[in-house]
Each structure stands twice: as structure tokens, then as C-alpha cells.
Short mmCIF file of C-alpha atoms and ligand atoms in Angstrom, two decimals:
data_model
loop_
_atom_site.label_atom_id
_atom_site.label_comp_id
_atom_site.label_asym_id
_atom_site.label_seq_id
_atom_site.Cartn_x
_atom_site.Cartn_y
_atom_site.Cartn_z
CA UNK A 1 161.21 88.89 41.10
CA UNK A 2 157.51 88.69 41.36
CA UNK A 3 156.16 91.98 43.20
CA UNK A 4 152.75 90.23 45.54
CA UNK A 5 150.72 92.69 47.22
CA UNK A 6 149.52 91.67 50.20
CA UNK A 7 145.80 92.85 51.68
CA UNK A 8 146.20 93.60 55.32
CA UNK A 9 143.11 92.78 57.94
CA UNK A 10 140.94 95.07 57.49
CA UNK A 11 141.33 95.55 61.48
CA UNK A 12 144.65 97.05 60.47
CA UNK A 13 143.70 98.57 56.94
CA UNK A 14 141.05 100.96 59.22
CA UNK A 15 143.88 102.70 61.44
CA UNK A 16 146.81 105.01 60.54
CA UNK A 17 150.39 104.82 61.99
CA UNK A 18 150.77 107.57 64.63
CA UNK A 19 151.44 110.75 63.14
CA UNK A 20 153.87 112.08 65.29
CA UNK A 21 156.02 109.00 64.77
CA UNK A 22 155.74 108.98 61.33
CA UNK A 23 156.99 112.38 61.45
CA UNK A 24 160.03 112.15 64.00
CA UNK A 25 161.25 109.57 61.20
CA UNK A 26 161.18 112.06 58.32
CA UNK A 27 162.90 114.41 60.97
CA UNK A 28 165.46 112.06 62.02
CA UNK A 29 165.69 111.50 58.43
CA UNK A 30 166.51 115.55 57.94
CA UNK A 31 168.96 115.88 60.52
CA UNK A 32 171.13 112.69 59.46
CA UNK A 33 171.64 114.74 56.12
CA UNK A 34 173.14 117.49 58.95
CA UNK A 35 169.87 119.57 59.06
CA UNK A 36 169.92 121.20 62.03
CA UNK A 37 166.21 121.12 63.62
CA UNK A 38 164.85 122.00 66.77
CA UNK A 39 162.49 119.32 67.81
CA UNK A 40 159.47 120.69 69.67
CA UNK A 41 157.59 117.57 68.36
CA UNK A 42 158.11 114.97 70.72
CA UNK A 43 156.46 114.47 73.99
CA UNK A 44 159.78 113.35 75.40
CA UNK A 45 161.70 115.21 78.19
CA UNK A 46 165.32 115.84 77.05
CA UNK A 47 166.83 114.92 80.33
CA UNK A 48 168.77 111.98 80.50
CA UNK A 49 167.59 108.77 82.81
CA UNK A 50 168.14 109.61 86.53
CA UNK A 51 171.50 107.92 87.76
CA UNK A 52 169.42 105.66 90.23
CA UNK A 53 167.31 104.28 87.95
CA UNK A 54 170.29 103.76 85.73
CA UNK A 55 172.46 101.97 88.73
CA UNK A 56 169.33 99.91 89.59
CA UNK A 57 168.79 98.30 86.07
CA UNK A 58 172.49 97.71 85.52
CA UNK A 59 172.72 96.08 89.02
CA UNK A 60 169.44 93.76 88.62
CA UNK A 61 171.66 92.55 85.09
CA UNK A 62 174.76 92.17 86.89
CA UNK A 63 172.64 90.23 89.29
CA UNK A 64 171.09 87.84 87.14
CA UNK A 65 167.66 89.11 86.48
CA UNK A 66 167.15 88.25 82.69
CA UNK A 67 164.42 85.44 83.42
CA UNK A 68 161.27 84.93 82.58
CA UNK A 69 158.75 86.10 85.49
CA UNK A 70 155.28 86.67 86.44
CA UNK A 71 153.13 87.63 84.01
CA UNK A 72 151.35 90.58 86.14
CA UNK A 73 154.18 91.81 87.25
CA UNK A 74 156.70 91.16 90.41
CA UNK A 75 155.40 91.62 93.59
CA UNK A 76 158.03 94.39 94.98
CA UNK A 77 157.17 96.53 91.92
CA UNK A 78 153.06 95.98 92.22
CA UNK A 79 153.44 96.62 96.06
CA UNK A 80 155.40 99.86 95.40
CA UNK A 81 152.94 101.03 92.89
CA UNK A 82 150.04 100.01 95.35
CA UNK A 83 151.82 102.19 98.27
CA UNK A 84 152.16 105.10 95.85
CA UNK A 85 148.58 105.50 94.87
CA UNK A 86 147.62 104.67 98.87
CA UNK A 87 149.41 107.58 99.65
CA UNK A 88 148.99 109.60 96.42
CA UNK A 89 145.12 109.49 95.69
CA UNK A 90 144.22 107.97 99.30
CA UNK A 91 142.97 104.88 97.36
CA UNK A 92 141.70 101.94 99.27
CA UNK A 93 143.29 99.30 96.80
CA UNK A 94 146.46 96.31 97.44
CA UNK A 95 148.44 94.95 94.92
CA UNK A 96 146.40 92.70 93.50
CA UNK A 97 144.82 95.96 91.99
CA UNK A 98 148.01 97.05 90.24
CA UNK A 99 149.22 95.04 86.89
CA UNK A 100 152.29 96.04 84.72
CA UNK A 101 152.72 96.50 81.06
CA UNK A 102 155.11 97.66 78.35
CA UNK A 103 153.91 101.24 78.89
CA UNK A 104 151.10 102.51 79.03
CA UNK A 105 150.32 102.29 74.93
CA UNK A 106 149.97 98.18 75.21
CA UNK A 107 148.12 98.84 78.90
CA UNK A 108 145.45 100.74 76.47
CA UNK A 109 145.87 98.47 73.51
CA UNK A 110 145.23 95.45 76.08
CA UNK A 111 142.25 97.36 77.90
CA UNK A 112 140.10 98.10 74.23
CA UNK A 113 141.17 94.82 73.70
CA UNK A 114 140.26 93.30 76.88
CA UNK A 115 136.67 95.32 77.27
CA UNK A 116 135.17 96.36 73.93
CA UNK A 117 133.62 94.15 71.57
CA UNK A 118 132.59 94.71 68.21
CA UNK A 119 131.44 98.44 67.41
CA UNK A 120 130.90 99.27 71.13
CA UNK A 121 131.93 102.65 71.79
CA UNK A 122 134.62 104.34 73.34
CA UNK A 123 133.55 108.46 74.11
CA UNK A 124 137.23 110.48 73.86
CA UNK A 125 137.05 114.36 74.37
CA UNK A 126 138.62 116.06 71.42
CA UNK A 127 141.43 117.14 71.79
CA UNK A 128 142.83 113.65 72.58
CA UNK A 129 146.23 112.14 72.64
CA UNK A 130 146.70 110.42 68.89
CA UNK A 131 146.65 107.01 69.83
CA UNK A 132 143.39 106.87 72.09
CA UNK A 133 141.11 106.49 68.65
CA UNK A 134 143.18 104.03 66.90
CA UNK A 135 143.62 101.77 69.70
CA UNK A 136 140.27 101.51 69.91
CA UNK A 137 139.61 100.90 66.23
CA UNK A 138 142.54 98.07 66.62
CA UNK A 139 139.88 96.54 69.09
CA UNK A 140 136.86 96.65 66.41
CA UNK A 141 135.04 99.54 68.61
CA UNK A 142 134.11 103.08 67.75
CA UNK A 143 135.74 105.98 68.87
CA UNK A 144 133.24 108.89 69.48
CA UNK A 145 134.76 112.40 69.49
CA UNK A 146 133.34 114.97 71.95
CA UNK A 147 133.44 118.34 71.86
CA UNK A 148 135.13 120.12 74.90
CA UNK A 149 135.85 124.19 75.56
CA UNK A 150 139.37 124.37 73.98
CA UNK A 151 140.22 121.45 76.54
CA UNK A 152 137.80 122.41 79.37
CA UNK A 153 135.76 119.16 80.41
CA UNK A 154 132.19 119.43 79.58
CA UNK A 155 130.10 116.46 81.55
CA UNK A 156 127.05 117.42 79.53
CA UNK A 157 128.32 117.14 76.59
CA UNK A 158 129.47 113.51 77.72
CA UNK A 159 126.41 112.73 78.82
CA UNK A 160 124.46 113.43 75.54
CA UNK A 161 126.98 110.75 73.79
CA UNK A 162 126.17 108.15 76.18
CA UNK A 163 124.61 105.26 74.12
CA UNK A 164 123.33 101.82 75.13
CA UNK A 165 126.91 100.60 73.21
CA UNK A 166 128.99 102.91 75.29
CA UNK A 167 131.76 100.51 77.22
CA UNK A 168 134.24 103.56 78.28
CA UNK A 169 134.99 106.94 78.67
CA UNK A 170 138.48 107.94 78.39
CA UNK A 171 140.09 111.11 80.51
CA UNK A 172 143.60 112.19 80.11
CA UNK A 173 144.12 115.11 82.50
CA UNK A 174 146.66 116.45 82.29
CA UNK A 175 146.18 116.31 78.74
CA UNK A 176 148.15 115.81 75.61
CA UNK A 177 147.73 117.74 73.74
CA UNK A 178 145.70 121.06 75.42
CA UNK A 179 148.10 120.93 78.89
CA UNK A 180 145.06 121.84 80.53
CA UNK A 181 143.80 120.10 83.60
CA UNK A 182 139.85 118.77 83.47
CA UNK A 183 137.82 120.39 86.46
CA UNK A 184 137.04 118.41 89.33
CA UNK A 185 133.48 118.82 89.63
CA UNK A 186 132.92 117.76 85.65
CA UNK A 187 134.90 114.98 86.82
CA UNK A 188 132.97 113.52 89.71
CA UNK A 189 129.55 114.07 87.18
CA UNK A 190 131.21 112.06 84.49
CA UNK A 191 132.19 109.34 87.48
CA UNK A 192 128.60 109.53 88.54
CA UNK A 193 127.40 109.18 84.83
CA UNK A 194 129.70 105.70 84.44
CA UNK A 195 128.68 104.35 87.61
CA UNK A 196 124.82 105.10 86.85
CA UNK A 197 125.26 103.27 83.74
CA UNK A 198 127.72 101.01 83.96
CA UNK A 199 130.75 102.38 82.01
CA UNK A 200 134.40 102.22 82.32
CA UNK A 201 136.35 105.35 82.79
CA UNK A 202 140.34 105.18 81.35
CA UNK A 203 141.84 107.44 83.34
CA UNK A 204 145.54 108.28 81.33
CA UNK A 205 147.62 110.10 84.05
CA UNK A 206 150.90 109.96 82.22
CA UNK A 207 151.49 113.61 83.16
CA UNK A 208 150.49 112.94 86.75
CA UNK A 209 153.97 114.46 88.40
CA UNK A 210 153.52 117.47 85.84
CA UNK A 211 150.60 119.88 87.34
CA UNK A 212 152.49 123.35 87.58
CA UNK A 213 149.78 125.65 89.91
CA UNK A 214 148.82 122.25 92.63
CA UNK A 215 150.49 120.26 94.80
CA UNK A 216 149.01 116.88 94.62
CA UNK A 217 147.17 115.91 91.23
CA UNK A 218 144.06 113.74 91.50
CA UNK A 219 142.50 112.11 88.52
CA UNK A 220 138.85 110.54 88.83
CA UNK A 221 139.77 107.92 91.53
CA UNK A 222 141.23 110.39 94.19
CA UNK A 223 138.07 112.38 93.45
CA UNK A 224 135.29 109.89 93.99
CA UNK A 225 136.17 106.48 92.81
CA UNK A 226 138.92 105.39 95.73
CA UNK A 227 137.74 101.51 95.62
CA UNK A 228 138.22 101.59 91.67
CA UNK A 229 134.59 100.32 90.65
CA UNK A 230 134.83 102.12 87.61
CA UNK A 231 138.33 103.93 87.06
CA UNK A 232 141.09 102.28 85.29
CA UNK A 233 144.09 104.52 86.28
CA UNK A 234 146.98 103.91 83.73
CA UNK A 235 150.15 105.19 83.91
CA UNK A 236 153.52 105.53 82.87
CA UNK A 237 157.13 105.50 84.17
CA UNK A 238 157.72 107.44 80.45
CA UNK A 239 157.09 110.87 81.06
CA UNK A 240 158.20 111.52 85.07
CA UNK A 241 161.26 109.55 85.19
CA UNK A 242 162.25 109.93 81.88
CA UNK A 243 162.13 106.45 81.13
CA UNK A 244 160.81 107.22 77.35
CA UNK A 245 163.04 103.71 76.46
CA UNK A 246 162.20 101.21 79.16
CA UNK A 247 158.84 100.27 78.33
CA UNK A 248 157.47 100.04 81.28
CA UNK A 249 153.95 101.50 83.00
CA UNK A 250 150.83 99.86 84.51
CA UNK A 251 147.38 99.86 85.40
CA UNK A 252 145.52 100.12 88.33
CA UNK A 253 142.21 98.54 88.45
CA UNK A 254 139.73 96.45 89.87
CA UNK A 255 140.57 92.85 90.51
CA UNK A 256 138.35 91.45 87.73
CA UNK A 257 139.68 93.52 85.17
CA UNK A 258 143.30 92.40 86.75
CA UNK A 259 142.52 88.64 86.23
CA UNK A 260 141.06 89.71 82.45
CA UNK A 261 144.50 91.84 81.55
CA UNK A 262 146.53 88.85 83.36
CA UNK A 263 144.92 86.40 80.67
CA UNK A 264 145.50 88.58 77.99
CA UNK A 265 149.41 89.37 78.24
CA UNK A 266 150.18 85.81 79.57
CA UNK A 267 149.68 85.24 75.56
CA UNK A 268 150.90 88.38 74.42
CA UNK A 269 154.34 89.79 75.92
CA UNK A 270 154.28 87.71 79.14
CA UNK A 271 156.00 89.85 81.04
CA UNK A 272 157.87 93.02 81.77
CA UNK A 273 161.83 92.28 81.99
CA UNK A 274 162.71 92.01 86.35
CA UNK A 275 165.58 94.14 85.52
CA UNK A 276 162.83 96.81 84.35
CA UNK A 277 160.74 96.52 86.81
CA UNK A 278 164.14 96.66 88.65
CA UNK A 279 164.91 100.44 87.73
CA UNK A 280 161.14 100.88 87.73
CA UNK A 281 161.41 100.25 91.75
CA UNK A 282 164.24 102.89 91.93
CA UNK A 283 162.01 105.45 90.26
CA UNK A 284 159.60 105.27 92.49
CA UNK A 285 161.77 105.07 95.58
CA UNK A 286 163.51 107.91 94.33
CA UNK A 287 159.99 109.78 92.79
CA UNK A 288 159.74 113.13 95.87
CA UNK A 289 163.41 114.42 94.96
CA UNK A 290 162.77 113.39 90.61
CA UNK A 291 159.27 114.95 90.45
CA UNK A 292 160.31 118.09 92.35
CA UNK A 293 163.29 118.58 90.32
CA UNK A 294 161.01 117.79 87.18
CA UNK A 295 158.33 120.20 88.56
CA UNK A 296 160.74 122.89 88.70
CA UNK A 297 162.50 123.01 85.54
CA UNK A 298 159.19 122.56 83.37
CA UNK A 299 157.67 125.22 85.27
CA UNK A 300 160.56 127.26 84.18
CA UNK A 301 160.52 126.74 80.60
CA UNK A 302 156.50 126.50 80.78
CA UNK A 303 156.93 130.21 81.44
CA UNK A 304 159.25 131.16 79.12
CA UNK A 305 157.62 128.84 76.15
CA UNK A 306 154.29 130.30 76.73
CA UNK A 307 155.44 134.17 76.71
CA UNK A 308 157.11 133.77 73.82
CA UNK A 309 154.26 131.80 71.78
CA UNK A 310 152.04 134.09 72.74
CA UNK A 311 154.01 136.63 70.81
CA UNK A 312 153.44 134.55 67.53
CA UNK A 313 149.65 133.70 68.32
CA UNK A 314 147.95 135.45 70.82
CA UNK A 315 145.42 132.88 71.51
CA UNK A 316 147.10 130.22 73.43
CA UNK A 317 145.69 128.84 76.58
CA UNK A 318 148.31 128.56 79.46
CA UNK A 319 149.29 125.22 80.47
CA UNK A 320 148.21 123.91 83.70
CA UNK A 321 150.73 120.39 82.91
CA UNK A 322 152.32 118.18 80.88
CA UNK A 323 154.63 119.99 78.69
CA UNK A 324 152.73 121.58 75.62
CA UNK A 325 151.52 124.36 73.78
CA UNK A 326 148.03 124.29 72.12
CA UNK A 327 147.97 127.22 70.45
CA UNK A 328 145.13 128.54 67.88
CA UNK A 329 146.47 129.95 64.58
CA UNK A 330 145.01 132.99 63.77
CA UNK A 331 142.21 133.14 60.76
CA UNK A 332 145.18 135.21 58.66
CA UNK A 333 147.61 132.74 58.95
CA UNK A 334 145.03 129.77 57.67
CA UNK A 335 143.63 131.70 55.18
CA UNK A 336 147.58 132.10 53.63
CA UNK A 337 148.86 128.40 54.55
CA UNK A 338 145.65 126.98 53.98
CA UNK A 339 145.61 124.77 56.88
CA UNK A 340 147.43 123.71 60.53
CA UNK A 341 149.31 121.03 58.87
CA UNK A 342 150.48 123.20 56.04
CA UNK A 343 151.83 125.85 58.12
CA UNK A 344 153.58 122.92 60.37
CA UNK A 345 155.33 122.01 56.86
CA UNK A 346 156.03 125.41 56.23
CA UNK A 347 157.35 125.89 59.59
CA UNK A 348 159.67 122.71 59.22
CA UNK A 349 160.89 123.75 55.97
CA UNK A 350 161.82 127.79 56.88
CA UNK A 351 162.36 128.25 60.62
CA UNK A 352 163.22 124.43 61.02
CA UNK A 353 161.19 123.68 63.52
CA UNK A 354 159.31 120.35 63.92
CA UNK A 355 155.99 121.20 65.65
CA UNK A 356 152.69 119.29 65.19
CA UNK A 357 149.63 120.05 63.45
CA UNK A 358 146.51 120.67 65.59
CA UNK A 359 144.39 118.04 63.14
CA UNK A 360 146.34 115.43 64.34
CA UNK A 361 144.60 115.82 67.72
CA UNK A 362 141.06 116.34 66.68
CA UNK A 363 141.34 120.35 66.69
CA UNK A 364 142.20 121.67 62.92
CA UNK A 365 143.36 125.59 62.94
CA UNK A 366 145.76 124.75 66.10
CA UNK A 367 149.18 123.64 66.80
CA UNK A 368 150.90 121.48 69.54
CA UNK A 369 154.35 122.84 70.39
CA UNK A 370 156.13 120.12 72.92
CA UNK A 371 157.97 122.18 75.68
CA UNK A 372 160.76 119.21 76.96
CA UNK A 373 163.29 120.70 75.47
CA UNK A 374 165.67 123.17 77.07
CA UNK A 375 165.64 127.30 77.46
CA UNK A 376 168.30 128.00 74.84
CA UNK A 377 166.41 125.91 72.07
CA UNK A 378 162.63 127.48 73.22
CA UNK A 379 163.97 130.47 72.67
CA UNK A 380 166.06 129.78 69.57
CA UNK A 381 162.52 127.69 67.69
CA UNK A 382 160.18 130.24 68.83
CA UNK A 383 162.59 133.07 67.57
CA UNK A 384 162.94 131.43 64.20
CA UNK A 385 158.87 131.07 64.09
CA UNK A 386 158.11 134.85 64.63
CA UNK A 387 161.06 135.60 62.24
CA UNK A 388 159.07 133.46 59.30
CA UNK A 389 155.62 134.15 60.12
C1 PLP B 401 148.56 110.80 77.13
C2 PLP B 401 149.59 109.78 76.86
N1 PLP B 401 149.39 108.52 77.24
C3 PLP B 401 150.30 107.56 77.00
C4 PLP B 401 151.47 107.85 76.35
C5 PLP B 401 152.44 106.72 76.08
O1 PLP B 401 153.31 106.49 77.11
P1 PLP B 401 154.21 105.18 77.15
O2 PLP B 401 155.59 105.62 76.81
O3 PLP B 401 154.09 104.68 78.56
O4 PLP B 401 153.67 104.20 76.19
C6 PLP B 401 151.73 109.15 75.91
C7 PLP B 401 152.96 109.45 75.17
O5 PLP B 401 153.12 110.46 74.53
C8 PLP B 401 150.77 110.13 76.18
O6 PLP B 401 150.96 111.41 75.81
#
């Protein structure tokens, strides 16, 4: 047979396959040959789909929803979403503001895709979630890395980035992969800095419901942008409602950038299946009693994850949300493995634990350790860590 080898665009020759995918394959691949590994690698809660959401999506089948539909989304589902944020983030915004996607990794792909041209720029604070930079590079733009304090917003250090090619600033508070929440007055100076110059500002709030200390979160909008000028909220139904499989989150923008997004997927996907945006609905009628329940257990094993890590390295920052563990490896424990993703390997191999490497992120010499899993196995992986280490 004759073996061709075929040259990829170079638009997809310049980015790498996530990471953390690529590795829960080779660990799927370990525990179908019956190794038994504790998975604090995925940002996944382990809870199953609420029942509602469940009974929702197998009723809109059963009903007959398996049609085509509107490309930004069906009205009920937009209108909730509006309501949400209305009450949420006191946001003056309708429906027409609110577009739906096939979670919130195409709403990003679509928005570089949708705003950036050729080598603009796109500033992301380091330590960023892995598939900010190479969505950007998918759209031909340039990511540019900034510094923060181990997580901690820093608006001046924004600010000196800030180039005539800048078209966005992306903020994921809470964050994957620090769990820290930015600060609200480096917030409303990095709003100020888009608005002055006319920048977007991504605001990811995937791990919205997840804030363990407030009440209420509020991302950049809430704070000082309520009429969305220049904040993009996007979100997911992934993380809150365990909904990991459905595909399903939106965006929440200004009505030009709706029209632009409504061009783009009417070519792409489409449209989100009804009998998603079906159990979507549920979700959100449902959200007070899911979040609290969420809140609660996560708070839980938030505690218990970060006592124990801080056993194994004493400098890790206490989570504020979202459900991970950023901890720094200690100069001794480099200086043997030779780096973060050598000790994740080693790690993997002897306590069988799959944990990520801080590099991945941005931040080499750290470690993300994913708390959605439950008590027994937090304290069975961290045990097997300090045992190895
Ligand atoms: C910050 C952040 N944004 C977006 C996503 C993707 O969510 P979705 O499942 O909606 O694509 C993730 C998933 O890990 C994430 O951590």
C-alpha cells in the first residue's frame, strides 16, 4: 500500500492537541488493562447528571424534538439565560444578547474566530486554562502571556501589554487552573483599560456556581460593564450541572457581536439539538437547589483536598473556586525529577495518580490536582503521593 504523508495547514500544524485530553486517553488506556488509577486530572465533577435534567431531555425526545432549529438558539432557552444574568449580575441585557453554542470551547473557538484577524493579539494571564492560547492560534492571532501573582490579577501588568494589535483580553475567574478568584478592583481597571481603548474582554465564568467564601460571584459585567459594551460573558452548562456530555453553553454579548456569532455557526454547527437546550432549560429552572448542593459538597472536599496537599507541598494557595489545586513543587523535588511534568509521570507510574503538570498551564515547577472527585479517593491519591514522594 503506498504510505502518503499528508502536510496539514499550517493553521493547524502551529497548535497542539490539549494536553489534558491527550492524557485522559493514555489513562483510559491504563485502566482498560485493569490499572487501577485515581483520576485527579479531569476538570469533570464525578456526580452523575441531575434527574431533572435527565427527565427533561428524555421527554423533549419522546416529544419529538430532533429537528433542525434556530441557529442562535430557541427562544425559551435564550430568555432563561437572559433572566438568569438579570437577576444574577443585575445586567441590563434581553435575549437578543444571549446566543448558544456547543459549549463554551466552540463559543471561544467562534469568538477568536469571529473577532481577531491575522496576528492581532489576544493578552491571557498565565496561568490560563489550556485551550485559551490555541484557540487563538486556530484564529491566526497571537496569544500574549502575562504574568500574574501566583493567580492574583495584576491590571498593570495588563496594561503594559496593551498594543495597537490588541483585540481582547481574556479573564477566567474563577480560574482553571489557580482556583483563585481575580480581585474586583483589578477588574474594573482592566474594564476601564478595554473600554479606553477599544478592546474586548472574554470573560470565561465556567466556574461561576463554584466560589466557596461569597455568595453571589460577579465577573467583569456585574462589576462595571452591565450593558455589555465590552464583556463577552461565556459560559457553560459543563461544570455546574454536570452536563460534561451535552455540549451545550453560550455567550452573552452585545447585539453586534450576536448577529457576527449568528453568521458564523449558521455555517458551522447550525444549531444546538432542542432536546439540549431542552434539559439545558431544566438546569436552569432547577439551578438554586443544584448549585447549593454543588456548593456544599466541593466546599467539603475543597477542605479536605487542600489539608492534605499541603502536607506534600507546603506552598499551595487555597482555593477560592472551581475545583483545583495549584500547588508549587518544592526546589528539592525539581531538582530530583527534573521537572513538573516528570514528577506528574513519576506520580502516574508509582502512586497511580493522574495529576497534571503545572507547564501545561503556563506555570512550570507547579501542579494542578482536580478536586471533583469524591472524599474516599482524595484521601486515598493524596495518601499514595506523600507515601512516594
Ligand atoms: C475555564 C474553562 N472554560 C471552558 C471549559 C470548557 O467547557 P465546555 O465543556 O463548555 O466546553 C473548561 C473545561 O475544562 C474550562 O476549564
Amino acid at each position: 500500500m503506498k504510505i502518503t504523508t499528508t502536510k496539514f495547514a499550517s493553521r493547524i500544524q502551529n497548535v497542539s492537541e490539549s494536553k489534558s485530553v491527550q492524557l485522559a486517553s493514555v489513562i483510559a488506556g491504563l485502566k482498560a488493562q485493569g490499572e487501577e488509577i485515581i483520576s485527579f486530572n479531569v476538570g469533570e465533577p464525578d456526580f452523575p447528571t441531575p434527574k431533572v435534567i435527565i427527565e427533561a431531555t428524555k421527554k423533549a425526545l419522546d416529544e419529538g424534538d430532533t429537528r433542525y432549529a434556530l441557529v442562535p438558539g430557541q427562544p425559551f432557552l435564550r430568555e432563561a439565560i437572559a433572566s438568569k444574568l438579570i437577576h444574577d449580575q443585575k445586567l441590563s441585557i434581553s435575549a437578543k444578547n444571549v446566543f448558544i453554542s456547543n459549549g463554551s470551547k466552540q463559543i471561544l473557538y467562534s469568538l477568536f474566530q469571529l473577532l481577531c484577524n491575522s496576528n492581532d493579539e489576544v493578552i491571557i494571564p498565565t496561568p490560563y486554562w489550556v485551550s485559551f492560547p490555541e484557540a487563538v492560534k486556530l484564529a491566526g492571532a497571537n496569544p500574549v502571556f502575562v504574568e500574574t501573582n501566583r493567580g492574583r490579577l495584576d491590571a498593570d501588568i495588563i496594561e503594559k501589554a496593551i498594543t495597537p494589535r490588541t483585540k481582547i483580553i481574556i479573564l477566567n475567574s474563577p480560574s482553571n487552573p489557580s482556583g483563585l478568584i481575580y480581585d474586583c478592583g483589578e477588574i474594573k481597571k482592566v474594564l476601564a483599560m478595554a473600554k479606553e481603548n477599544g478592546i474586548y474582554i472574554i470573560s470565561d465564568e465556567a466556574y461561576e456556581a463554584l466560589v466557596f467564601e461569597s455568595k453571589q460571584f460577579l465577573g467583569p459585567a456585574g462589576i462595571a460593564d452591565q450593558g455589555l459594551e465590552r464583556t463577552l460573558i461565556v459560559q457553560s452548562f459543563s461544570k455546574t450541572f454536570c452536563m460534561t456530555g451535552f455540549r451545550i453553553g453560550y455567550v452573552a454579548a452585545n447585539e453586534e457581536i450576536i448577529a457576527g456569532l449568528n453568521k458564523f455557526q449558521s455555517h458551522v454547527c447550525g444549531n444546538i439539538p432542542v432536546f439540549i437546550q431542552k434539559g439545558a432549560l431544566a438546569a436552569l429552572e432547577n439551578e438554586d437547589e443544584i448549585k447549593r448542593y454543588m456548593r456544599e459538597e466541593f466546599t467539603k472536599r475543597r477542605d479536605l483536598a487542600y489539608s492534605l496537599c499541603k502536607e506534600i507541598f507546603s506552598d499551595t494557595p487555597k482555593p477560592q473556586g472551581a475545583f483545583y489545586l495549584f500547588p508549587k513543587i518544592q526546589d528539592e523535588l525539581i531538582l530530583k525529577f527534573g521537572s513538573d511534568e516528570a514528577l506528574a509521570l513519576h506520580i502516574l507510574k508509582e502512586a497511580k495518580v493522574a495529576l497534571l503538570p503545572g507547564s501545561y498551564f503556563g506555570v512550570p515547577g507547579t501542579l494542578r490536582v482536580a478536586f471533583a472527585n469524591s472524599e474516599e479517593n482524595i484521601k486515598k491519591g493524596l495518601s499514595a503521593i506523600k507515601d512516594i514522594l
